[in-house]
CSV table of N, CA and C in Angstrom, one decimal:
chain,number,residue,atom,x,y,z
A,5,MET,N,148.3,-203.7,67.2
A,5,MET,CA,148.5,-203.7,68.6
A,5,MET,C,149.9,-204.3,69.0
A,6,GLU,N,150.6,-203.6,69.8
A,6,GLU,CA,151.9,-204.0,70.2
A,6,GLU,C,151.8,-205.1,71.3
A,7,GLN,N,152.7,-206.1,71.3
A,7,GLN,CA,152.7,-207.1,72.2
A,7,GLN,C,153.6,-206.9,73.4
A,8,GLU,N,153.2,-207.2,74.6
A,8,GLU,CA,154.1,-207.1,75.8
A,8,GLU,C,155.2,-208.1,75.7
A,9,LEU,N,156.3,-207.8,76.3
A,9,LEU,CA,157.4,-208.8,76.4
A,9,LEU,C,157.5,-209.4,77.8
A,10,ILE,N,157.4,-210.7,77.8
A,10,ILE,CA,157.5,-211.4,79.1
A,10,ILE,C,158.6,-212.3,79.1
A,11,PRO,N,159.5,-212.4,80.1
A,11,PRO,CA,160.6,-213.3,80.1
A,11,PRO,C,160.2,-214.7,80.2
A,12,THR,N,160.8,-215.6,79.4
A,12,THR,CA,160.6,-217.0,79.5
A,12,THR,C,161.7,-217.6,80.4
A,13,GLU,N,161.6,-218.9,80.6
A,13,GLU,CA,162.7,-219.6,81.3
A,13,GLU,C,164.0,-219.7,80.6
A,14,ALA,N,163.9,-219.7,79.2
A,14,ALA,CA,165.1,-219.8,78.4
A,14,ALA,C,166.0,-218.6,78.4
A,15,MET,N,167.3,-218.8,78.2
A,15,MET,CA,168.2,-217.7,78.0
A,15,MET,C,168.7,-217.7,76.6
A,16,THR,N,169.0,-216.5,76.1
A,16,THR,CA,169.5,-216.3,74.8
A,16,THR,C,170.9,-215.6,75.0
A,17,SER,N,171.8,-216.0,74.2
A,17,SER,CA,173.2,-215.4,74.4
A,17,SER,C,174.0,-215.4,73.1
A,18,PHE,N,175.1,-214.7,73.1
A,18,PHE,CA,176.0,-214.7,72.0
A,18,PHE,C,177.4,-214.3,72.6
A,19,SER,N,178.4,-214.5,71.8
A,19,SER,CA,179.7,-214.0,72.2
A,19,SER,C,180.5,-213.8,70.9
A,20,LYS,N,181.4,-212.8,70.9
A,20,LYS,CA,182.2,-212.4,69.8
A,20,LYS,C,183.5,-211.9,70.2
A,21,SER,N,184.6,-212.2,69.5
A,21,SER,CA,185.9,-211.7,69.8
A,21,SER,C,186.2,-210.5,68.9
A,22,PHE,N,186.9,-209.5,69.5
A,22,PHE,CA,187.2,-208.3,68.9
A,22,PHE,C,188.7,-208.0,69.0
A,23,SER,N,189.3,-207.2,68.1
A,23,SER,CA,190.6,-206.7,68.2
A,23,SER,C,190.6,-205.6,69.3
A,24,ALA,N,191.8,-205.4,69.9
A,24,ALA,CA,191.9,-204.4,71.0
A,24,ALA,C,192.1,-203.0,70.4
A,25,THR,N,191.1,-202.4,69.7
A,25,THR,CA,191.2,-201.1,69.1
A,25,THR,C,190.0,-200.3,69.6
A,26,PRO,N,190.1,-199.0,69.6
A,26,PRO,CA,188.9,-198.1,69.9
A,26,PRO,C,187.7,-198.4,69.0
A,27,HIS,N,188.0,-198.7,67.7
A,27,HIS,CA,186.9,-199.0,66.8
A,27,HIS,C,186.1,-200.2,67.2
A,28,ALA,N,186.8,-201.2,67.8
A,28,ALA,CA,186.2,-202.4,68.3
A,28,ALA,C,185.1,-202.1,69.4
A,29,VAL,N,185.4,-201.1,70.2
A,29,VAL,CA,184.4,-200.7,71.2
A,29,VAL,C,183.1,-200.3,70.6
A,30,ARG,N,183.2,-199.5,69.6
A,30,ARG,CA,182.0,-199.0,68.8
A,30,ARG,C,181.3,-200.2,68.2
A,31,GLN,N,182.1,-201.1,67.6
A,31,GLN,CA,181.5,-202.3,67.0
A,31,GLN,C,180.8,-203.2,68.0
A,32,ALA,N,181.4,-203.3,69.2
A,32,ALA,CA,180.7,-204.1,70.2
A,32,ALA,C,179.4,-203.5,70.7
A,33,ARG,N,179.4,-202.2,70.8
A,33,ARG,CA,178.1,-201.5,71.2
A,33,ARG,C,177.1,-201.7,70.1
A,34,GLN,N,177.5,-201.5,68.9
A,34,GLN,CA,176.5,-201.7,67.8
A,34,GLN,C,176.0,-203.1,67.7
A,35,LEU,N,176.9,-204.1,67.8
A,35,LEU,CA,176.5,-205.5,67.8
A,35,LEU,C,175.5,-205.8,68.9
A,36,VAL,N,175.7,-205.3,70.1
A,36,VAL,CA,174.8,-205.6,71.2
A,36,VAL,C,173.5,-204.9,70.9
A,37,GLY,N,173.5,-203.7,70.4
A,37,GLY,CA,172.2,-203.0,70.1
A,37,GLY,C,171.4,-203.8,69.1
A,38,ASP,N,172.1,-204.3,68.0
A,38,ASP,CA,171.4,-205.1,67.0
A,38,ASP,C,170.9,-206.3,67.6
A,39,ARG,N,171.7,-207.0,68.4
A,39,ARG,CA,171.2,-208.3,69.0
A,39,ARG,C,170.0,-208.1,70.0
A,40,LEU,N,170.1,-207.0,70.8
A,40,LEU,CA,169.0,-206.7,71.7
A,40,LEU,C,167.7,-206.5,70.9
A,41,ALA,N,167.8,-205.8,69.7
A,41,ALA,CA,166.6,-205.6,68.9
A,41,ALA,C,166.1,-206.9,68.4
A,42,GLN,N,167.0,-207.8,68.0
A,42,GLN,CA,166.5,-209.1,67.5
A,42,GLN,C,165.8,-209.9,68.7
A,43,TRP,N,166.3,-209.6,69.9
A,43,TRP,CA,165.7,-210.3,71.1
A,43,TRP,C,164.5,-209.6,71.6
A,44,GLY,N,164.1,-208.5,71.0
A,44,GLY,CA,162.8,-207.9,71.4
A,44,GLY,C,163.0,-206.6,72.2
A,45,VAL,N,164.2,-206.1,72.4
A,45,VAL,CA,164.4,-204.9,73.1
A,45,VAL,C,164.6,-203.8,72.1
A,46,PRO,N,163.7,-202.9,72.0
A,46,PRO,CA,163.7,-201.9,70.9
A,46,PRO,C,165.0,-201.0,71.0
A,47,ALA,N,165.5,-200.7,69.8
A,47,ALA,CA,166.7,-199.8,69.7
A,47,ALA,C,166.3,-198.5,70.3
A,48,GLY,N,167.2,-197.9,71.0
A,48,GLY,CA,167.0,-196.6,71.6
A,48,GLY,C,166.2,-196.5,72.8
A,49,CYS,N,165.6,-197.6,73.3
A,49,CYS,CA,164.8,-197.5,74.5
A,49,CYS,C,165.8,-197.4,75.7
A,50,PRO,N,165.3,-196.9,76.9
A,50,PRO,CA,166.2,-196.8,78.0
A,50,PRO,C,167.0,-198.0,78.3
A,51,ALA,N,166.4,-199.2,78.3
A,51,ALA,CA,167.1,-200.4,78.6
A,51,ALA,C,168.3,-200.7,77.6
A,52,ALA,N,168.0,-200.5,76.3
A,52,ALA,CA,169.1,-200.7,75.3
A,52,ALA,C,170.2,-199.6,75.4
A,53,ARG,N,169.9,-198.4,75.8
A,53,ARG,CA,170.9,-197.4,76.0
A,53,ARG,C,171.8,-197.7,77.2
A,54,THR,N,171.2,-198.3,78.3
A,54,THR,CA,171.9,-198.7,79.5
A,54,THR,C,172.9,-199.8,79.1
A,55,VAL,N,172.4,-200.8,78.4
A,55,VAL,CA,173.2,-201.9,78.0
A,55,VAL,C,174.4,-201.5,77.1
A,56,ALA,N,174.1,-200.6,76.2
A,56,ALA,CA,175.2,-200.0,75.3
A,56,ALA,C,176.2,-199.3,76.1
A,57,LEU,N,175.8,-198.5,77.1
A,57,LEU,CA,176.7,-197.8,78.0
A,57,LEU,C,177.6,-198.8,78.7
A,58,LEU,N,177.0,-199.9,79.3
A,58,LEU,CA,177.8,-200.9,80.1
A,58,LEU,C,178.8,-201.6,79.2
A,59,VAL,N,178.3,-202.0,78.0
A,59,VAL,CA,179.2,-202.7,77.0
A,59,VAL,C,180.3,-201.8,76.6
A,60,GLY,N,180.0,-200.6,76.3
A,60,GLY,CA,181.1,-199.6,75.9
A,60,GLY,C,182.1,-199.4,77.0
A,61,GLU,N,181.7,-199.3,78.2
A,61,GLU,CA,182.7,-199.0,79.3
A,61,GLU,C,183.5,-200.3,79.6
A,62,LEU,N,182.9,-201.5,79.6
A,62,LEU,CA,183.7,-202.7,79.8
A,62,LEU,C,184.7,-202.9,78.7
A,63,ALA,N,184.2,-202.7,77.4
A,63,ALA,CA,185.0,-203.0,76.3
A,63,ALA,C,186.2,-201.9,76.2
A,64,ALA,N,185.9,-200.7,76.5
A,64,ALA,CA,186.9,-199.7,76.5
A,64,ALA,C,188.0,-200.0,77.6
A,65,ASN,N,187.6,-200.4,78.7
A,65,ASN,CA,188.6,-200.8,79.7
A,65,ASN,C,189.4,-202.0,79.3
A,66,ALA,N,188.8,-202.9,78.6
A,66,ALA,CA,189.6,-204.1,78.0
A,66,ALA,C,190.6,-203.6,77.0
A,67,VAL,N,190.2,-202.7,76.2
A,67,VAL,CA,191.2,-202.2,75.2
A,67,VAL,C,192.3,-201.4,75.8
A,68,ARG,N,191.9,-200.5,76.7
A,68,ARG,CA,192.9,-199.6,77.3
A,68,ARG,C,193.8,-200.2,78.4
A,69,HIS,N,193.2,-201.1,79.2
A,69,HIS,CA,194.0,-201.6,80.3
A,69,HIS,C,194.2,-203.1,80.3
A,70,GLY,N,193.4,-203.9,79.5
A,70,GLY,CA,193.4,-205.3,79.7
A,70,GLY,C,194.0,-206.1,78.6
A,71,SER,N,194.5,-205.5,77.5
A,71,SER,CA,194.9,-206.3,76.4
A,71,SER,C,196.4,-206.3,76.3
A,72,ALA,N,197.0,-207.5,76.2
A,72,ALA,CA,198.4,-207.6,75.9
A,72,ALA,C,198.6,-207.3,74.4
A,73,PRO,N,199.8,-206.9,73.9
A,73,PRO,CA,200.0,-206.7,72.5
A,73,PRO,C,199.6,-207.9,71.7
A,74,GLY,N,198.8,-207.6,70.6
A,74,GLY,CA,198.4,-208.6,69.7
A,74,GLY,C,197.2,-209.4,70.1
A,75,ARG,N,196.7,-209.1,71.3
A,75,ARG,CA,195.5,-209.9,71.9
A,75,ARG,C,194.3,-208.9,71.9
A,76,GLY,N,193.2,-209.5,71.7
A,76,GLY,CA,191.9,-208.7,71.8
A,76,GLY,C,191.1,-209.0,73.0
A,77,PHE,N,189.8,-208.8,72.9
A,77,PHE,CA,188.9,-209.2,74.0
A,77,PHE,C,187.7,-209.9,73.4
A,78,THR,N,187.0,-210.6,74.3
A,78,THR,CA,185.8,-211.3,73.9
A,78,THR,C,184.6,-210.8,74.7
A,79,LEU,N,183.5,-210.4,74.0
A,79,LEU,CA,182.3,-210.0,74.6
A,79,LEU,C,181.3,-211.1,74.6
A,80,ALA,N,180.7,-211.3,75.7
A,80,ALA,CA,179.6,-212.3,75.8
A,80,ALA,C,178.4,-211.6,76.5
A,81,VAL,N,177.2,-211.8,76.0
A,81,VAL,CA,176.0,-211.3,76.6
A,81,VAL,C,174.9,-212.4,76.6
A,82,ALA,N,174.3,-212.5,77.8
A,82,ALA,CA,173.2,-213.5,78.0
A,82,ALA,C,172.0,-212.8,78.6
A,83,MET,N,170.9,-213.1,78.1
A,83,MET,CA,169.6,-212.5,78.6
A,83,MET,C,168.5,-213.5,78.7
A,84,ALA,N,167.7,-213.4,79.6
A,84,ALA,CA,166.5,-214.2,79.7
A,84,ALA,C,165.7,-214.0,78.4
A,85,ALA,N,165.3,-215.0,77.7
A,85,ALA,CA,164.6,-214.9,76.4
A,85,ALA,C,163.3,-214.2,76.7
A,86,LEU,N,162.8,-213.4,75.7
A,86,LEU,CA,161.5,-212.7,75.8
A,86,LEU,C,160.5,-213.4,74.9
A,87,ALA,N,159.3,-213.6,75.4
A,87,ALA,CA,158.2,-214.2,74.6
A,87,ALA,C,157.1,-213.2,74.5
A,88,PRO,N,156.4,-213.2,73.4
A,88,PRO,CA,155.3,-212.2,73.2
A,88,PRO,C,154.2,-212.5,74.2
A,89,GLY,N,153.7,-211.4,74.8
A,89,GLY,CA,152.5,-211.5,75.7
A,89,GLY,C,151.3,-211.1,75.0
A,90,GLY,N,150.2,-210.9,75.8
A,90,GLY,CA,148.9,-210.6,75.2
A,90,GLY,C,148.5,-209.1,75.2
A,91,ALA,N,149.0,-208.3,76.1
A,91,ALA,CA,148.6,-207.0,76.3
A,91,ALA,C,149.5,-206.0,75.6
A,92,ALA,N,149.0,-204.8,75.2
A,92,ALA,CA,149.8,-203.8,74.6
A,92,ALA,C,150.6,-203.1,75.7
A,93,GLY,N,151.9,-202.8,75.5
A,93,GLY,CA,152.7,-202.0,76.4
A,93,GLY,C,153.1,-202.8,77.6
A,94,PRO,N,154.0,-202.3,78.4
A,94,PRO,CA,154.6,-203.0,79.5
A,94,PRO,C,153.5,-203.3,80.6
A,95,ARG,N,153.4,-204.4,81.1
A,95,ARG,CA,152.4,-204.8,82.1
A,95,ARG,C,152.9,-204.4,83.5
A,96,GLU,N,152.0,-203.7,84.2
A,96,GLU,CA,152.4,-203.4,85.6
A,96,GLU,C,152.7,-204.6,86.4
A,97,GLY,N,153.8,-204.6,87.1
A,97,GLY,CA,154.2,-205.7,87.9
A,97,GLY,C,154.9,-206.8,87.2
A,98,ALA,N,155.2,-206.6,85.9
A,98,ALA,CA,155.9,-207.7,85.1
A,98,ALA,C,157.3,-207.8,85.6
A,99,ALA,N,157.8,-209.0,85.6
A,99,ALA,CA,159.2,-209.2,86.1
A,99,ALA,C,160.2,-208.6,85.2
A,100,ALA,N,161.3,-208.1,85.9
A,100,ALA,CA,162.4,-207.5,85.2
A,100,ALA,C,163.2,-208.7,84.5
A,101,VAL,N,163.8,-208.4,83.4
A,101,VAL,CA,164.6,-209.4,82.7
A,101,VAL,C,166.1,-209.3,83.0
A,102,PRO,N,166.6,-210.4,83.5
A,102,PRO,CA,168.1,-210.3,83.8
A,102,PRO,C,168.9,-210.4,82.6
A,103,LEU,N,170.0,-209.6,82.6
A,103,LEU,CA,171.0,-209.6,81.5
A,103,LEU,C,172.4,-209.6,82.1
A,104,ARG,N,173.3,-210.4,81.5
A,104,ARG,CA,174.7,-210.4,82.0
A,104,ARG,C,175.6,-210.1,80.8
A,105,ILE,N,176.6,-209.2,81.1
A,105,ILE,CA,177.6,-208.8,80.1
A,105,ILE,C,178.9,-209.3,80.7
A,106,GLU,N,179.7,-209.9,79.8
A,106,GLU,CA,181.1,-210.4,80.2
A,106,GLU,C,182.1,-209.9,79.1
A,107,VAL,N,183.2,-209.3,79.6
A,107,VAL,CA,184.3,-209.0,78.7
A,107,VAL,C,185.5,-209.6,79.2
A,108,THR,N,186.1,-210.5,78.4
A,108,THR,CA,187.3,-211.3,78.8
A,108,THR,C,188.5,-210.7,78.0
A,109,ASP,N,189.5,-210.4,78.7
A,109,ASP,CA,190.7,-209.9,78.1
A,109,ASP,C,191.9,-210.7,78.5
A,110,SER,N,193.1,-210.4,78.0
A,110,SER,CA,194.3,-211.2,78.2
A,110,SER,C,195.2,-210.8,79.4
A,111,ARG,N,194.8,-209.8,80.2
A,111,ARG,CA,195.7,-209.4,81.2
A,111,ARG,C,195.2,-209.8,82.6
A,112,ALA,N,195.6,-211.0,83.0
A,112,ALA,CA,195.2,-211.5,84.4
A,112,ALA,C,195.9,-210.7,85.5
A,113,ASP,N,197.0,-210.0,85.1
A,113,ASP,CA,197.7,-209.3,86.2
A,113,ASP,C,197.2,-207.9,86.4
A,114,ARG,N,196.2,-207.4,85.7
A,114,ARG,CA,195.6,-206.1,85.9
A,114,ARG,C,194.1,-206.2,86.1
A,115,TYR,N,193.7,-206.1,87.4
A,115,TYR,CA,192.3,-206.2,87.7
A,115,TYR,C,191.8,-204.7,87.9
A,116,PRO,N,190.6,-204.5,87.4
A,116,PRO,CA,190.0,-203.1,87.6
A,116,PRO,C,189.7,-202.8,89.1
A,117,VAL,N,189.9,-201.5,89.4
A,117,VAL,CA,189.7,-201.1,90.8
A,117,VAL,C,188.7,-199.9,90.7
A,118,LEU,N,187.7,-199.9,91.5
A,118,LEU,CA,186.8,-198.8,91.6
A,118,LEU,C,187.4,-197.7,92.4
A,119,ARG,N,187.7,-196.6,91.8
A,119,ARG,CA,188.3,-195.5,92.6
A,119,ARG,C,187.4,-194.3,92.7
A,120,PRO,N,187.5,-193.5,93.7
A,120,PRO,CA,186.7,-192.3,93.8
A,120,PRO,C,187.0,-191.3,92.7
A,121,PHE,N,185.9,-190.6,92.3
A,121,PHE,CA,186.1,-189.7,91.1
A,121,PHE,C,186.7,-188.4,91.6
A,122,GLY,N,187.7,-187.9,90.9
A,122,GLY,CA,188.3,-186.6,91.2
A,122,GLY,C,187.8,-185.7,90.1
A,123,GLY,N,187.3,-184.5,90.4
A,123,GLY,CA,186.7,-183.6,89.5
A,123,GLY,C,187.6,-183.2,88.4
A,124,GLU,N,188.9,-183.2,88.5
A,124,GLU,CA,189.8,-182.7,87.5
A,124,GLU,C,190.2,-183.9,86.5
A,125,GLN,N,189.9,-185.1,86.8
A,125,GLN,CA,190.3,-186.2,86.0
A,125,GLN,C,189.7,-186.2,84.7
A,126,GLU,N,190.5,-186.6,83.6
A,126,GLU,CA,189.9,-186.7,82.3
A,126,GLU,C,189.5,-188.1,82.0
A,127,ASN,N,190.0,-189.1,82.8
A,127,ASN,CA,189.7,-190.5,82.6
A,127,ASN,C,189.3,-191.1,83.9
A,128,GLY,N,188.9,-192.4,83.9
A,128,GLY,CA,188.7,-193.1,85.1
A,128,GLY,C,187.3,-193.1,85.6
A,129,ARG,N,186.3,-192.8,84.8
A,129,ARG,CA,184.9,-192.8,85.2
A,129,ARG,C,184.2,-194.0,84.8
A,130,GLY,N,184.8,-194.9,84.0
A,130,GLY,CA,184.1,-196.1,83.4
A,130,GLY,C,183.6,-197.0,84.5
A,131,LEU,N,184.4,-197.4,85.4
A,131,LEU,CA,183.9,-198.3,86.5
A,131,LEU,C,182.8,-197.6,87.4
A,132,LEU,N,183.0,-196.3,87.5
A,132,LEU,CA,182.0,-195.6,88.3
A,132,LEU,C,180.6,-195.7,87.6
A,133,LEU,N,180.6,-195.6,86.3
A,133,LEU,CA,179.3,-195.7,85.5
A,133,LEU,C,178.8,-197.1,85.6
A,134,VAL,N,179.7,-198.1,85.5
A,134,VAL,CA,179.3,-199.5,85.6
A,134,VAL,C,178.7,-199.7,87.0
A,135,ASP,N,179.3,-199.3,88.0
A,135,ASP,CA,178.9,-199.4,89.4
A,135,ASP,C,177.5,-198.8,89.6
A,136,ALA,N,177.3,-197.6,88.9
A,136,ALA,CA,176.0,-196.9,89.1
A,136,ALA,C,174.9,-197.5,88.3
A,137,PHE,N,175.1,-198.1,87.1
A,137,PHE,CA,174.1,-198.6,86.3
A,137,PHE,C,173.8,-200.1,86.3
A,138,ALA,N,174.8,-200.8,86.8
A,138,ALA,CA,174.6,-202.3,86.9
A,138,ALA,C,174.1,-202.6,88.3
A,139,ALA,N,173.3,-203.7,88.3
A,139,ALA,CA,172.9,-204.2,89.6
A,139,ALA,C,174.0,-204.9,90.4
A,140,ALA,N,175.0,-205.4,89.7
A,140,ALA,CA,176.2,-206.0,90.3
A,140,ALA,C,177.3,-206.1,89.2
A,141,TRP,N,178.5,-206.1,89.7
A,141,TRP,CA,179.6,-206.3,88.8
A,141,TRP,C,180.8,-206.9,89.5
A,142,GLY,N,181.7,-207.5,88.8
A,142,GLY,CA,182.9,-208.1,89.4
A,142,GLY,C,183.9,-208.6,88.4
A,143,VAL,N,184.9,-209.3,88.9
A,143,VAL,CA,186.0,-209.8,88.1
A,143,VAL,C,186.2,-211.2,88.5
A,144,ALA,N,186.4,-212.1,87.4
A,144,ALA,CA,186.7,-213.5,87.7
A,144,ALA,C,188.0,-213.9,86.8
A,145,SER,N,188.7,-214.8,87.3
A,145,SER,CA,189.9,-215.3,86.6
A,145,SER,C,189.4,-216.1,85.4
A,146,ALA,N,190.1,-216.0,84.3
A,146,ALA,CA,189.7,-216.7,83.1
A,146,ALA,C,191.0,-217.5,82.7
A,147,PRO,N,190.8,-218.6,81.9
A,147,PRO,CA,192.0,-219.4,81.5
A,147,PRO,C,193.2,-218.6,81.0
A,148,GLN,N,193.0,-217.6,80.3
A,148,GLN,CA,194.1,-216.8,79.7
A,148,GLN,C,193.9,-215.3,79.9
A,149,GLY,N,193.5,-214.9,81.1
A,149,GLY,CA,193.3,-213.5,81.4
A,149,GLY,C,192.3,-213.4,82.6
A,150,LYS,N,191.3,-212.5,82.3
A,150,LYS,CA,190.3,-212.2,83.3
A,150,LYS,C,189.0,-211.9,82.6
A,151,THR,N,187.9,-212.0,83.3
A,151,THR,CA,186.6,-211.6,82.8
A,151,THR,C,186.0,-210.6,83.8
A,152,VAL,N,185.7,-209.4,83.2
A,152,VAL,CA,185.0,-208.4,84.0
A,152,VAL,C,183.5,-208.5,83.5
A,153,TRP,N,182.6,-208.7,84.5
A,153,TRP,CA,181.2,-208.9,84.2
A,153,TRP,C,180.4,-207.9,84.9
A,154,CYS,N,179.2,-207.7,84.4
A,154,CYS,CA,178.2,-207.0,85.1
A,154,CYS,C,176.8,-207.5,84.8
A,155,GLU,N,175.9,-207.3,85.7
A,155,GLU,CA,174.5,-207.8,85.5
A,155,GLU,C,173.6,-206.6,85.7
A,156,CYS,N,172.5,-206.6,84.9
A,156,CYS,CA,171.5,-205.6,85.1
A,156,CYS,C,170.1,-206.2,84.9
A,157,LEU,N,169.1,-205.5,85.4
A,157,LEU,CA,167.8,-206.0,85.3
A,157,LEU,C,167.1,-205.0,84.3
A,158,LEU,N,166.5,-205.5,83.2
A,158,LEU,CA,165.8,-204.7,82.3
A,158,LEU,C,164.3,-204.7,82.7
A,159,HIS,N,163.8,-203.6,83.1
A,159,HIS,CA,162.4,-203.5,83.5
A,159,HIS,C,161.5,-203.3,82.3
A,160,PRO,N,160.4,-203.9,82.3
A,160,PRO,CA,159.5,-203.8,81.1
A,160,PRO,C,159.2,-202.3,80.7
A,161,ALA,N,159.0,-201.4,81.7
A,161,ALA,CA,158.8,-200.0,81.3
A,161,ALA,C,160.0,-199.4,80.6
A,162,GLU,N,161.2,-199.9,80.8
A,162,GLU,CA,162.4,-199.4,80.2
A,162,GLU,C,162.6,-200.0,78.8
A,163,MET,N,161.7,-201.0,78.4
A,163,MET,CA,161.8,-201.6,77.1
A,163,MET,C,160.8,-201.1,76.2
A,164,ALA,N,160.1,-200.1,76.5
A,164,ALA,CA,159.1,-199.5,75.6
A,164,ALA,C,159.8,-198.8,74.5
A,165,PRO,N,159.2,-199.0,73.3
A,165,PRO,CA,159.8,-198.3,72.1
A,165,PRO,C,159.8,-196.8,72.3
A,166,ARG,N,160.8,-196.1,71.6
A,166,ARG,CA,160.8,-194.7,71.7
A,166,ARG,C,159.6,-194.1,70.9
A,167,MET,N,159.2,-193.0,71.4
A,167,MET,CA,158.1,-192.3,70.8
A,167,MET,C,158.6,-191.2,69.9
C-alpha cells in the first residue's frame, strides 16, 4: 500500500554552485529531480516536471544573461518536508506543499524583465514560462549579484507516481 505524503512543519533544502555552461543547466535539472525523489516527490510526476521546467528556465537565464566571465551560478531549493501519511494516494483536501527555487548569479546590473511574447522570436520565452507555472517570482539583490526566485505549490494530486 502506498503512503500519502503530508507536509510537516519542517523545511528541507539544498544549494549547489554550477559553472555558467549549458551543460550545468542540465545538471541542475537532474540534481533537483533526484533531490525531489529523495524528498518523496516521484520522478516524472507532474509536480516534478513543473519544478524541473522552472529550474531549467532560471538556470538557463543565469547562464545566458546573468554570469560574468569566469563566474557561475548557485541554485537553492527549499520545500516543506513531507511525512508519510496513512492512506493510499493523495488525500482530497490535503494541503499543497510550498517549494521555493532561487538562482543567484553574478550580474547585479542585469535584472530579468518579463516581455510580451512575439510569435517570430526564437528566444525570450523563459520568464513567460516561469510566470505561467510559478505562483510567484521576483528578483532580489544578492551580496555579489542578484537572486531570481520563484515559488510554487505542489498539490498532492500532482505528486502521484506515473502509471
